[in-house]
Amino acid sequence: MAKTLKEMEKAKEKANLVTIYLDGKEAKVPEGITILEACRMEGFHVPTLCYMEGLSSWGGCRICVVEVEGQPNLVASCVTPVREGMKIRLSSRAVREARKTNLELLLSNHPLDCQLCDRNGSCELQELAYEFGVREIRFGGERKTYAVDMSSPSVKRDANRCILCGRCVRTCREVQSVCAIDFANRGFDTFISPSLGLPLGESVCINCGQCILACPTGALSEVSHVEMVWDAIEDPGKFVVLQTAPAVRVSIGEPFGLPAGTVTTGKMVAAFRRLGFDRVFDTNFTADLTIIEEGHEFIGRVKKGGKLPLITSCSPGWIKFMEHFYPELMENVSTCKSPQQMFGAIAKTYYAQKMGIDPKDMVVVSIMPCTAKKFECQRDEMCASGYQDVDFSLTTREAARMLKEKGIRLEEMPEENFDDPLGISTGAAAVFGATGGVMEAALRSVYEISTGKTLEKLDFYQVRGLDGVKEASLEINGMEVNVAVAHGLGNARRLLDQVKAGNSKYHFIEIMACPGGCIGGGGQPIPTNLEIRMKRIAAIYEVDKNLPLRKSHENPAIKKLYEEFLGEPNGEKAHHLLHTHYMPRERI
Amino acid sequence: MEESLYREIEEIIEKYREEETPLLCVLQEVQEKFHYLPRNVLGYIAKKMNVPSSTVYGVATFYSFFETNPVGEYVIRVCKSTPCHVQGAFNVLQALKRELGLKEGETSKDGKFTLEVTSCLGVCGVAPAMMINDVTYGNLNDERVREILALYRR
Amino acid sequence: MFYRTHVLVEMTSSSVAFGAAQVKEALEREIERVGLKNEVKVLETGSFGASLPSPFVVIYPDNVIYAPLRVQDVRRVVEEHLLKGRVVRELMLAGGLEWKTSEFAFPFPLAKETRVVLRNSGFIDPLNIEDYIARDGYMALAKVLTEMTPQEVIEVIKRSNLLGRGGAGFPTGLKWEFTYKAEGQEKYVVCNADEGEPGTFKDRLILEGDPHSILEAMAIAGYAVGAREGYIYVRAEYPQSIRHLEEAIRQAGEYGFLGENILGSQFSFWVKIRKGAGAYVCGEETALLESIEGKRGEPRVKPPYPPQKGLWGKPTVINNVETLANIPPIILRGPEWFKSIGTPTCPGTKVFTLTGNVNNLGLIEVPMGITLRELIFEIGGGVRGGHGLKLVQTGGPSGGTMTPDLLDVPMTFDTLPKYNSALGSGALTVVDDTHCIVDVVKSFGEFFLHESCGKCTPCRIGNKRIVEILEKISEGKGTLDHLEELLHLGRNMKMTAFCGLGQAAPNPLLRCLEFFREEFETHVKEKVCPAGTCQLKSLQRTVR
């Protein structure tokens, strides 16, 4: 497994050191690491394509080759371990020539129409071609052509742009344990294929979009809703309402050159208002609502001896994963809709009534760090208002592109506030964006609602951070409540298999499909890597800390919503609008 | 697909229950039964063996002896590796194409023959050679090709 | 039952292709007709191992060979030879082959031939374990289990300096030692019988003719490294090998040479067969492991090497068929005996397969160090049709290209690399001078294009581009720049391909570009094919 710098530093403390020479410079590095890892530790840059942090090493692209003295062939630095006394040349003529040749070979089977590509500007192949000074492709010949696969509601596959690095395949297998795609055929005819050669939309793909983040080129991207949103904005007969997810405010600055982890809530609101939305609301509002509904569901299950552990339902990638791979756990999963869908249902009923708008003239657009949200909003069940509750779901990337298209510079925007009342939220909602956040928010409310006491320490550090599985326990009314959190579905399997086997000690489990939670979602700006994930998470907790209210049940707008409209939490109306059901799916 | 076919597949999988990672064995035996590996069969194998169907598809399309599209009753594989090539494999292929009215990769309309080229069959001592299903024929020339095909046309 | 005479019919995939089965049927029919059924027994045997005509029939103990024996001549042989005792001279094997008695019991090997690996091939009924036992079969296993420790076995193999016969020539004893020393309770022995290198079929003939020798060797390897299970990975193109192995495994189990507590010892060992499915790359040992594991046959990252982390992540020793066939004789006769054959640095014998434009096609086992001249002109009977020799491809397309100037180089693992060639699997594909070099090189290229697994860039796309350029040249659209591009692509593949196969793939291209530069240049400059066998020539003809 490719290691992070931090892990390597840790390894350095423990392991035996070996002496190697990088372009003549002596370096002492831990035994057992690869040449590439050694280079990164020592501050040497080695270009890569098929290598990706957090995935197993593949060694197929042959871009990261280096020369090792005494060895007749060049070696791939990403898979070659260091040895005592190794003398490594990182940029000899042979190395540069080989890298360039292999890159040219990849380009000779590539469309070369960068201007027409989603990834123009963020493409690793394009960047390497620039860095290596490729000015012509010496080896022309047949180029493989494939039909673009638009069958999925979330992920668009353009195999013409694929360079067969396998990062998507490894992500889907190793991180998500979904295995929706794999290599098919062999040799020059090799391509990446969904299950059984079917279109992606008919496969077990859970729409999480992690493959898009992994893709170095434009072979994978989201199915775009941009044009539909422009149409809605420009249609004077439509009242277009926007909701922005908790994780978007800490990442949308990146495409505008702001450092990762910059909180841009106010600027973001201003920018989208200028884009032409009639109202700019906040998904955080319904995140608070989710906590009330889900919290009461949990309390109810504990009291009435209902199915436990209760498992969260905010992540639509996780939901589809459950339907394919763990249908037997369907009753464990909370019936609560995700905040995006609760928002749509409330907007087109409560808010529409309040404003006297016919819901058929209302268009609800969401900006999500997520590609699975595109699928979620199109699910048949998601029409509680009588119309499709959320009409369009944009990724953070699409939203940034729309702003740029209109010439709006996010970084220059003034700070503005969300519209009322669906823009009011607490810190508990803010932390939804990071892994562990839903659990933390739920614990804050469940404790206070159940015990009637005030929680002294609001910060549940045990459930924060990037460990794959985290756990905590809390005494509530004399009962030891055990909770667990997993992000990345490969990690989630560890908890789910226990539940399936009937030996889970947990009462409440949070699962997010994407590593890091929503801040690492498949709709987030590229690159999204470990370092950037950590910065976004830090920003999420900064938002929480700075808000006056940090518990969902203290949100005044939510209280008002129940008083004016919903009645009781988990009541009949709430059940109709805010809860859903699931269906088992084939594991093809 | 008929219920009985699924049962047959299940029996094959059952046979290898004790083996570790027997995917290739299962695919081989299922292909012997059905001549090729249709998509729904691959999907069924994946499900029954608890292997991702993308993996099963990747394996079935990697190896040249697995057919994911319908093939004829007799699959003719003509070797075109160098030892056969320098002994006239090209002419043998031409003769087969002429006799069968097929191009490489095609199957005859009556579903009897599929013509494919392959890498070395390991009978270079009798080059040029071909394989029809699992029987090998060597020392081929126009006349022998005609004779051999006659055996299968009956 | 005692038979006065045995009629041995060589029954290999290639003999069957020649109609050996029909000849055997006819023999049985005729023998029954003349009433000799209780005196004469017809037996199928594996390969007789030389470059022999087929169908090949031996009357034993008379030591008379009829070859090629056609169905219509069977009646005469039965009536004349078997019934009346009169040898039918005109049907006997002719052609100036010299026969002599070898150190082995059966007097057939050709001159220059030394049989270690093929010691039983052709002399025993491969489907009868008692035949094998009668020729000291399973004696080595018995010796190992009763008299030797695993370390002693490894020591013997190390001292013999047996080099892996699959192509790479890595010392077998070291492989065993690494696997023995690797930590882990479960270990495996894998026999690589995925013989895919064009021009090679030695492993097939060993498996068809003497399957027990491989089972015995695998059990010995299992004892030495501490494995209880062995897998033989046989390519799908060898159905007869698979049938013989299955039967041999069954019989060995019955006789207690495989299974629980072999020969009453504490050692237990089982062998299973896994069948390939048509992928040359699975001859690469880690790709082979992937294939057994039910995956696409793509090579793995090395290190870790199989002795550390092999099949299902467990320490695994992988040996080629021919390598294993050497093991029992080395155990029985000792490393010094083995080293007395061949050259000091590369001892033992090598099985060569003669293919292509040579008069006698077939295989022969000779001491290491023999020259190509001896192999092609003495044993092979020279180039077909009296033509000149253009080149000999050794070890298949991934081996080396030997041009006529290298005919006297001793054929060993250590000498050939000095000439940018390789012994490889022992395949010898003779190409005569009526062939166009562009056409021949293109045929190598097409092989790799068809067989590249597609994992790494230089091989996946590089082979495609190489074949495309060669096509252009043979269509008369070539330029001098194309020759430079070929060189560049070939060198790049050699330098940067992921696995050994990819690195070796451009060898013939690079060597031919150098040696036959002129012929290539004639193609691109004058748009003429001197040999007249590539498309260019036929194009020229139609133009005229």
PDB file of N, CA and C in Angstrom, chain C residues 9-67:
ATOM      1  N   VAL C   9       3.655 -47.980 -30.093  1.00  0.00           N
ATOM      2  CA  VAL C   9       3.211 -46.940 -31.031  1.00  0.00           C
ATOM      3  C   VAL C   9       3.353 -45.585 -30.351  1.00  0.00           C
ATOM      4  N   GLU C  10       4.123 -44.738 -30.964  1.00  0.00           N
ATOM      5  CA  GLU C  10       4.290 -43.395 -30.380  1.00  0.00           C
ATOM      6  C   GLU C  10       2.968 -42.642 -30.497  1.00  0.00           C
ATOM      7  N   MET C  11       2.495 -42.182 -29.352  1.00  0.00           N
ATOM      8  CA  MET C  11       1.180 -41.527 -29.362  1.00  0.00           C
ATOM      9  C   MET C  11       1.292 -40.184 -28.670  1.00  0.00           C
ATOM     10  N   THR C  12       1.626 -39.171 -29.437  1.00  0.00           N
ATOM     11  CA  THR C  12       1.680 -37.817 -28.898  1.00  0.00           C
ATOM     12  C   THR C  12       0.713 -36.985 -29.718  1.00  0.00           C
ATOM     13  N   SER C  13       0.505 -35.752 -29.295  1.00  0.00           N
ATOM     14  CA  SER C  13      -0.429 -34.916 -30.045  1.00  0.00           C
ATOM     15  C   SER C  13      -0.014 -34.836 -31.496  1.00  0.00           C
ATOM     16  N   SER C  14       1.312 -34.747 -31.734  1.00  0.00           N
ATOM     17  CA  SER C  14       1.709 -34.622 -33.131  1.00  0.00           C
ATOM     18  C   SER C  14       1.574 -35.946 -33.874  1.00  0.00           C
ATOM     19  N   SER C  15       1.879 -37.069 -33.226  1.00  0.00           N
ATOM     20  CA  SER C  15       1.693 -38.338 -33.940  1.00  0.00           C
ATOM     21  C   SER C  15       0.221 -38.563 -34.246  1.00  0.00           C
ATOM     22  N   VAL C  16      -0.616 -38.173 -33.282  1.00  0.00           N
ATOM     23  CA  VAL C  16      -2.046 -38.340 -33.529  1.00  0.00           C
ATOM     24  C   VAL C  16      -2.450 -37.514 -34.738  1.00  0.00           C
ATOM     25  N   ALA C  17      -1.844 -36.356 -34.839  1.00  0.00           N
ATOM     26  CA  ALA C  17      -2.132 -35.521 -35.997  1.00  0.00           C
ATOM     27  C   ALA C  17      -1.730 -36.219 -37.289  1.00  0.00           C
ATOM     28  N   PHE C  18      -0.803 -37.140 -37.195  1.00  0.00           N
ATOM     29  CA  PHE C  18      -0.355 -37.906 -38.356  1.00  0.00           C
ATOM     30  C   PHE C  18      -1.142 -39.204 -38.542  1.00  0.00           C
ATOM     31  N   GLY C  19      -2.044 -39.502 -37.652  1.00  0.00           N
ATOM     32  CA  GLY C  19      -2.859 -40.712 -37.810  1.00  0.00           C
ATOM     33  C   GLY C  19      -2.359 -41.903 -37.018  1.00  0.00           C
ATOM     34  N   ALA C  20      -1.599 -41.654 -35.927  1.00  0.00           N
ATOM     35  CA  ALA C  20      -1.063 -42.756 -35.132  1.00  0.00           C
ATOM     36  C   ALA C  20      -2.174 -43.604 -34.519  1.00  0.00           C
ATOM     37  N   ALA C  21      -3.285 -42.958 -34.172  1.00  0.00           N
ATOM     38  CA  ALA C  21      -4.377 -43.707 -33.553  1.00  0.00           C
ATOM     39  C   ALA C  21      -4.957 -44.728 -34.529  1.00  0.00           C
ATOM     40  N   GLN C  22      -5.098 -44.315 -35.768  1.00  0.00           N
ATOM     41  CA  GLN C  22      -5.613 -45.236 -36.779  1.00  0.00           C
ATOM     42  C   GLN C  22      -4.647 -46.394 -36.996  1.00  0.00           C
ATOM     43  N   VAL C  23      -3.350 -46.101 -36.967  1.00  0.00           N
ATOM     44  CA  VAL C  23      -2.340 -47.146 -37.150  1.00  0.00           C
ATOM     45  C   VAL C  23      -2.415 -48.140 -35.989  1.00  0.00           C
ATOM     46  N   LYS C  24      -2.588 -47.599 -34.788  1.00  0.00           N
ATOM     47  CA  LYS C  24      -2.665 -48.491 -33.630  1.00  0.00           C
ATOM     48  C   LYS C  24      -3.894 -49.398 -33.725  1.00  0.00           C
ATOM     49  N   GLU C  25      -4.994 -48.809 -34.103  1.00  0.00           N
ATOM     50  CA  GLU C  25      -6.221 -49.585 -34.288  1.00  0.00           C
ATOM     51  C   GLU C  25      -6.012 -50.693 -35.305  1.00  0.00           C
ATOM     52  N   ALA C  26      -5.403 -50.341 -36.427  1.00  0.00           N
ATOM     53  CA  ALA C  26      -5.167 -51.307 -37.503  1.00  0.00           C
ATOM     54  C   ALA C  26      -4.258 -52.430 -37.011  1.00  0.00           C
ATOM     55  N   LEU C  27      -3.237 -52.069 -36.236  1.00  0.00           N
ATOM     56  CA  LEU C  27      -2.330 -53.081 -35.690  1.00  0.00           C
ATOM     57  C   LEU C  27      -3.100 -54.063 -34.820  1.00  0.00           C
ATOM     58  N   GLU C  28      -3.901 -53.534 -33.952  1.00  0.00           N
ATOM     59  CA  GLU C  28      -4.655 -54.410 -33.053  1.00  0.00           C
ATOM     60  C   GLU C  28      -5.601 -55.324 -33.828  1.00  0.00           C
ATOM     61  N   ARG C  29      -6.243 -54.729 -34.818  1.00  0.00           N
ATOM     62  CA  ARG C  29      -7.187 -55.484 -35.644  1.00  0.00           C
ATOM     63  C   ARG C  29      -6.467 -56.638 -36.355  1.00  0.00           C
ATOM     64  N   GLU C  30      -5.345 -56.274 -36.967  1.00  0.00           N
ATOM     65  CA  GLU C  30      -4.609 -57.264 -37.751  1.00  0.00           C
ATOM     66  C   GLU C  30      -4.015 -58.348 -36.858  1.00  0.00           C
ATOM     67  N   ILE C  31      -3.519 -57.943 -35.697  1.00  0.00           N
ATOM     68  CA  ILE C  31      -2.913 -58.920 -34.777  1.00  0.00           C
ATOM     69  C   ILE C  31      -3.972 -59.917 -34.312  1.00  0.00           C
ATOM     70  N   GLU C  32      -5.154 -59.389 -34.039  1.00  0.00           N
ATOM     71  CA  GLU C  32      -6.232 -60.280 -33.640  1.00  0.00           C
ATOM     72  C   GLU C  32      -6.617 -61.219 -34.792  1.00  0.00           C
ATOM     73  N   ARG C  33      -6.623 -60.650 -35.995  1.00  0.00           N
ATOM     74  CA  ARG C  33      -7.028 -61.424 -37.171  1.00  0.00           C
ATOM     75  C   ARG C  33      -6.080 -62.600 -37.410  1.00  0.00           C
ATOM     76  N   VAL C  34      -4.771 -62.334 -37.226  1.00  0.00           N
ATOM     77  CA  VAL C  34      -3.828 -63.428 -37.482  1.00  0.00           C
ATOM     78  C   VAL C  34      -3.654 -64.325 -36.257  1.00  0.00           C
ATOM     79  N   GLY C  35      -4.364 -64.017 -35.193  1.00  0.00           N
ATOM     80  CA  GLY C  35      -4.373 -64.921 -34.045  1.00  0.00           C
ATOM     81  C   GLY C  35      -3.201 -64.743 -33.097  1.00  0.00           C
ATOM     82  N   LEU C  36      -2.586 -63.527 -33.081  1.00  0.00           N
ATOM     83  CA  LEU C  36      -1.437 -63.326 -32.193  1.00  0.00           C
ATOM     84  C   LEU C  36      -1.821 -62.537 -30.935  1.00  0.00           C
ATOM     85  N   LYS C  37      -3.090 -62.439 -30.681  1.00  0.00           N
ATOM     86  CA  LYS C  37      -3.568 -61.560 -29.619  1.00  0.00           C
ATOM     87  C   LYS C  37      -2.957 -61.889 -28.258  1.00  0.00           C
ATOM     88  N   ASN C  38      -2.689 -63.150 -28.024  1.00  0.00           N
ATOM     89  CA  ASN C  38      -2.137 -63.520 -26.730  1.00  0.00           C
ATOM     90  C   ASN C  38      -0.617 -63.492 -26.687  1.00  0.00           C
ATOM     91  N   GLU C  39      -0.016 -63.225 -27.822  1.00  0.00           N
ATOM     92  CA  GLU C  39       1.452 -63.206 -27.850  1.00  0.00           C
ATOM     93  C   GLU C  39       2.030 -61.810 -28.050  1.00  0.00           C
ATOM     94  N   VAL C  40       1.274 -61.005 -28.760  1.00  0.00           N
ATOM     95  CA  VAL C  40       1.792 -59.659 -29.092  1.00  0.00           C
ATOM     96  C   VAL C  40       0.885 -58.608 -28.486  1.00  0.00           C
ATOM     97  N   LYS C  41       1.519 -57.673 -27.817  1.00  0.00           N
ATOM     98  CA  LYS C  41       0.743 -56.617 -27.164  1.00  0.00           C
ATOM     99  C   LYS C  41       1.072 -55.265 -27.809  1.00  0.00           C
ATOM    100  N   VAL C  42       0.037 -54.529 -28.163  1.00  0.00           N
ATOM    101  CA  VAL C  42       0.259 -53.186 -28.718  1.00  0.00           C
ATOM    102  C   VAL C  42       0.181 -52.164 -27.567  1.00  0.00           C
ATOM    103  N   LEU C  43       1.194 -51.331 -27.464  1.00  0.00           N
ATOM    104  CA  LEU C  43       1.233 -50.341 -26.382  1.00  0.00           C
ATOM    105  C   LEU C  43       1.375 -48.934 -26.946  1.00  0.00           C
ATOM    106  N   GLU C  44       0.714 -48.007 -26.286  1.00  0.00           N
ATOM    107  CA  GLU C  44       0.942 -46.596 -26.643  1.00  0.00           C
ATOM    108  C   GLU C  44       2.128 -46.100 -25.831  1.00  0.00           C
ATOM    109  N   THR C  45       2.986 -45.316 -26.424  1.00  0.00           N
ATOM    110  CA  THR C  45       4.052 -44.708 -25.639  1.00  0.00           C
ATOM    111  C   THR C  45       4.082 -43.220 -25.902  1.00  0.00           C
ATOM    112  N   GLY C  46       4.850 -42.570 -25.080  1.00  0.00           N
ATOM    113  CA  GLY C  46       5.061 -41.145 -25.289  1.00  0.00           C
ATOM    114  C   GLY C  46       6.069 -40.947 -26.401  1.00  0.00           C
ATOM    115  N   SER C  47       6.623 -39.767 -26.451  1.00  0.00           N
ATOM    116  CA  SER C  47       7.483 -39.433 -27.570  1.00  0.00           C
ATOM    117  C   SER C  47       8.775 -40.228 -27.571  1.00  0.00           C
ATOM    118  N   PHE C  48       9.234 -40.607 -28.742  1.00  0.00           N
ATOM    119  CA  PHE C  48      10.548 -41.220 -28.859  1.00  0.00           C
ATOM    120  C   PHE C  48      11.630 -40.158 -28.874  1.00  0.00           C
ATOM    121  N   GLY C  49      11.199 -38.959 -28.926  1.00  0.00           N
ATOM    122  CA  GLY C  49      12.107 -37.894 -28.557  1.00  0.00           C
ATOM    123  C   GLY C  49      13.038 -37.398 -29.621  1.00  0.00           C
ATOM    124  N   ALA C  50      13.066 -37.936 -30.774  1.00  0.00           N
ATOM    125  CA  ALA C  50      14.010 -37.406 -31.744  1.00  0.00           C
ATOM    126  C   ALA C  50      13.231 -36.815 -32.903  1.00  0.00           C
ATOM    127  N   SER C  51      13.994 -36.353 -33.859  1.00  0.00           N
ATOM    128  CA  SER C  51      13.357 -35.735 -35.005  1.00  0.00           C
ATOM    129  C   SER C  51      12.932 -36.839 -35.956  1.00  0.00           C
ATOM    130  N   LEU C  52      11.829 -37.453 -35.632  1.00  0.00           N
ATOM    131  CA  LEU C  52      11.478 -38.695 -36.325  1.00  0.00           C
ATOM    132  C   LEU C  52      10.200 -38.564 -37.111  1.00  0.00           C
ATOM    133  N   PRO C  53      10.117 -39.369 -38.178  1.00  0.00           N
ATOM    134  CA  PRO C  53       8.861 -39.378 -38.927  1.00  0.00           C
ATOM    135  C   PRO C  53       7.761 -40.054 -38.117  1.00  0.00           C
ATOM    136  N   SER C  54       6.573 -39.776 -38.469  1.00  0.00           N
ATOM    137  CA  SER C  54       5.438 -40.271 -37.701  1.00  0.00           C
ATOM    138  C   SER C  54       4.387 -40.796 -38.673  1.00  0.00           C
ATOM    139  N   PRO C  55       3.590 -41.746 -38.327  1.00  0.00           N
ATOM    140  CA  PRO C  55       3.544 -42.555 -37.112  1.00  0.00           C
ATOM    141  C   PRO C  55       4.806 -43.415 -36.941  1.00  0.00           C
ATOM    142  N   PHE C  56       5.228 -43.550 -35.694  1.00  0.00           N
ATOM    143  CA  PHE C  56       6.486 -44.181 -35.354  1.00  0.00           C
ATOM    144  C   PHE C  56       6.182 -45.437 -34.540  1.00  0.00           C
ATOM    145  N   VAL C  57       6.602 -46.615 -35.074  1.00  0.00           N
ATOM    146  CA  VAL C  57       6.254 -47.870 -34.422  1.00  0.00           C
ATOM    147  C   VAL C  57       7.519 -48.691 -34.183  1.00  0.00           C
ATOM    148  N   VAL C  58       7.667 -49.224 -32.980  1.00  0.00           N
ATOM    149  CA  VAL C  58       8.830 -50.024 -32.646  1.00  0.00           C
ATOM    150  C   VAL C  58       8.370 -51.435 -32.282  1.00  0.00           C
ATOM    151  N   ILE C  59       9.043 -52.465 -32.862  1.00  0.00           N
ATOM    152  CA  ILE C  59       8.767 -53.834 -32.468  1.00  0.00           C
ATOM    153  C   ILE C  59       9.837 -54.231 -31.458  1.00  0.00           C
ATOM    154  N   TYR C  60       9.418 -54.553 -30.254  1.00  0.00           N
ATOM    155  CA  TYR C  60      10.338 -54.840 -29.161  1.00  0.00           C
ATOM    156  C   TYR C  60      10.132 -56.286 -28.711  1.00  0.00           C
ATOM    157  N   PRO C  61      11.139 -57.058 -28.460  1.00  0.00           N
ATOM    158  CA  PRO C  61      12.553 -56.692 -28.313  1.00  0.00           C
ATOM    159  C   PRO C  61      13.355 -56.774 -29.613  1.00  0.00           C
ATOM    160  N   ASP C  62      12.713 -56.857 -30.740  1.00  0.00           N
ATOM    161  CA  ASP C  62      13.479 -56.955 -31.977  1.00  0.00           C
ATOM    162  C   ASP C  62      14.253 -55.675 -32.317  1.00  0.00           C
ATOM    163  N   ASN C  63      13.808 -54.560 -31.707  1.00  0.00           N
ATOM    164  CA  ASN C  63      14.436 -53.271 -31.996  1.00  0.00           C
ATOM    165  C   ASN C  63      14.345 -52.875 -33.469  1.00  0.00           C
ATOM    166  N   VAL C  64      13.200 -53.174 -34.029  1.00  0.00           N
ATOM    167  CA  VAL C  64      12.989 -52.751 -35.416  1.00  0.00           C
ATOM    168  C   VAL C  64      11.984 -51.599 -35.414  1.00  0.00           C
ATOM    169  N   ILE C  65      12.333 -50.591 -36.198  1.00  0.00           N
ATOM    170  CA  ILE C  65      11.472 -49.401 -36.236  1.00  0.00           C
ATOM    171  C   ILE C  65      10.811 -49.289 -37.598  1.00  0.00           C
ATOM    172  N   TYR C  66       9.517 -49.158 -37.578  1.00  0.00           N
ATOM    173  CA  TYR C  66       8.808 -48.838 -38.813  1.00  0.00           C
ATOM    174  C   TYR C  66       8.317 -47.401 -38.711  1.00  0.00           C
ATOM    175  N   ALA C  67       8.818 -46.567 -39.614  1.00  0.00           N
ATOM    176  CA  ALA C  67       8.399 -45.170 -39.548  1.00  0.00           C
ATOM    177  C   ALA C  67       8.747 -44.474 -40.854  1.00  0.00           C
TER     178      ALA C  67
END
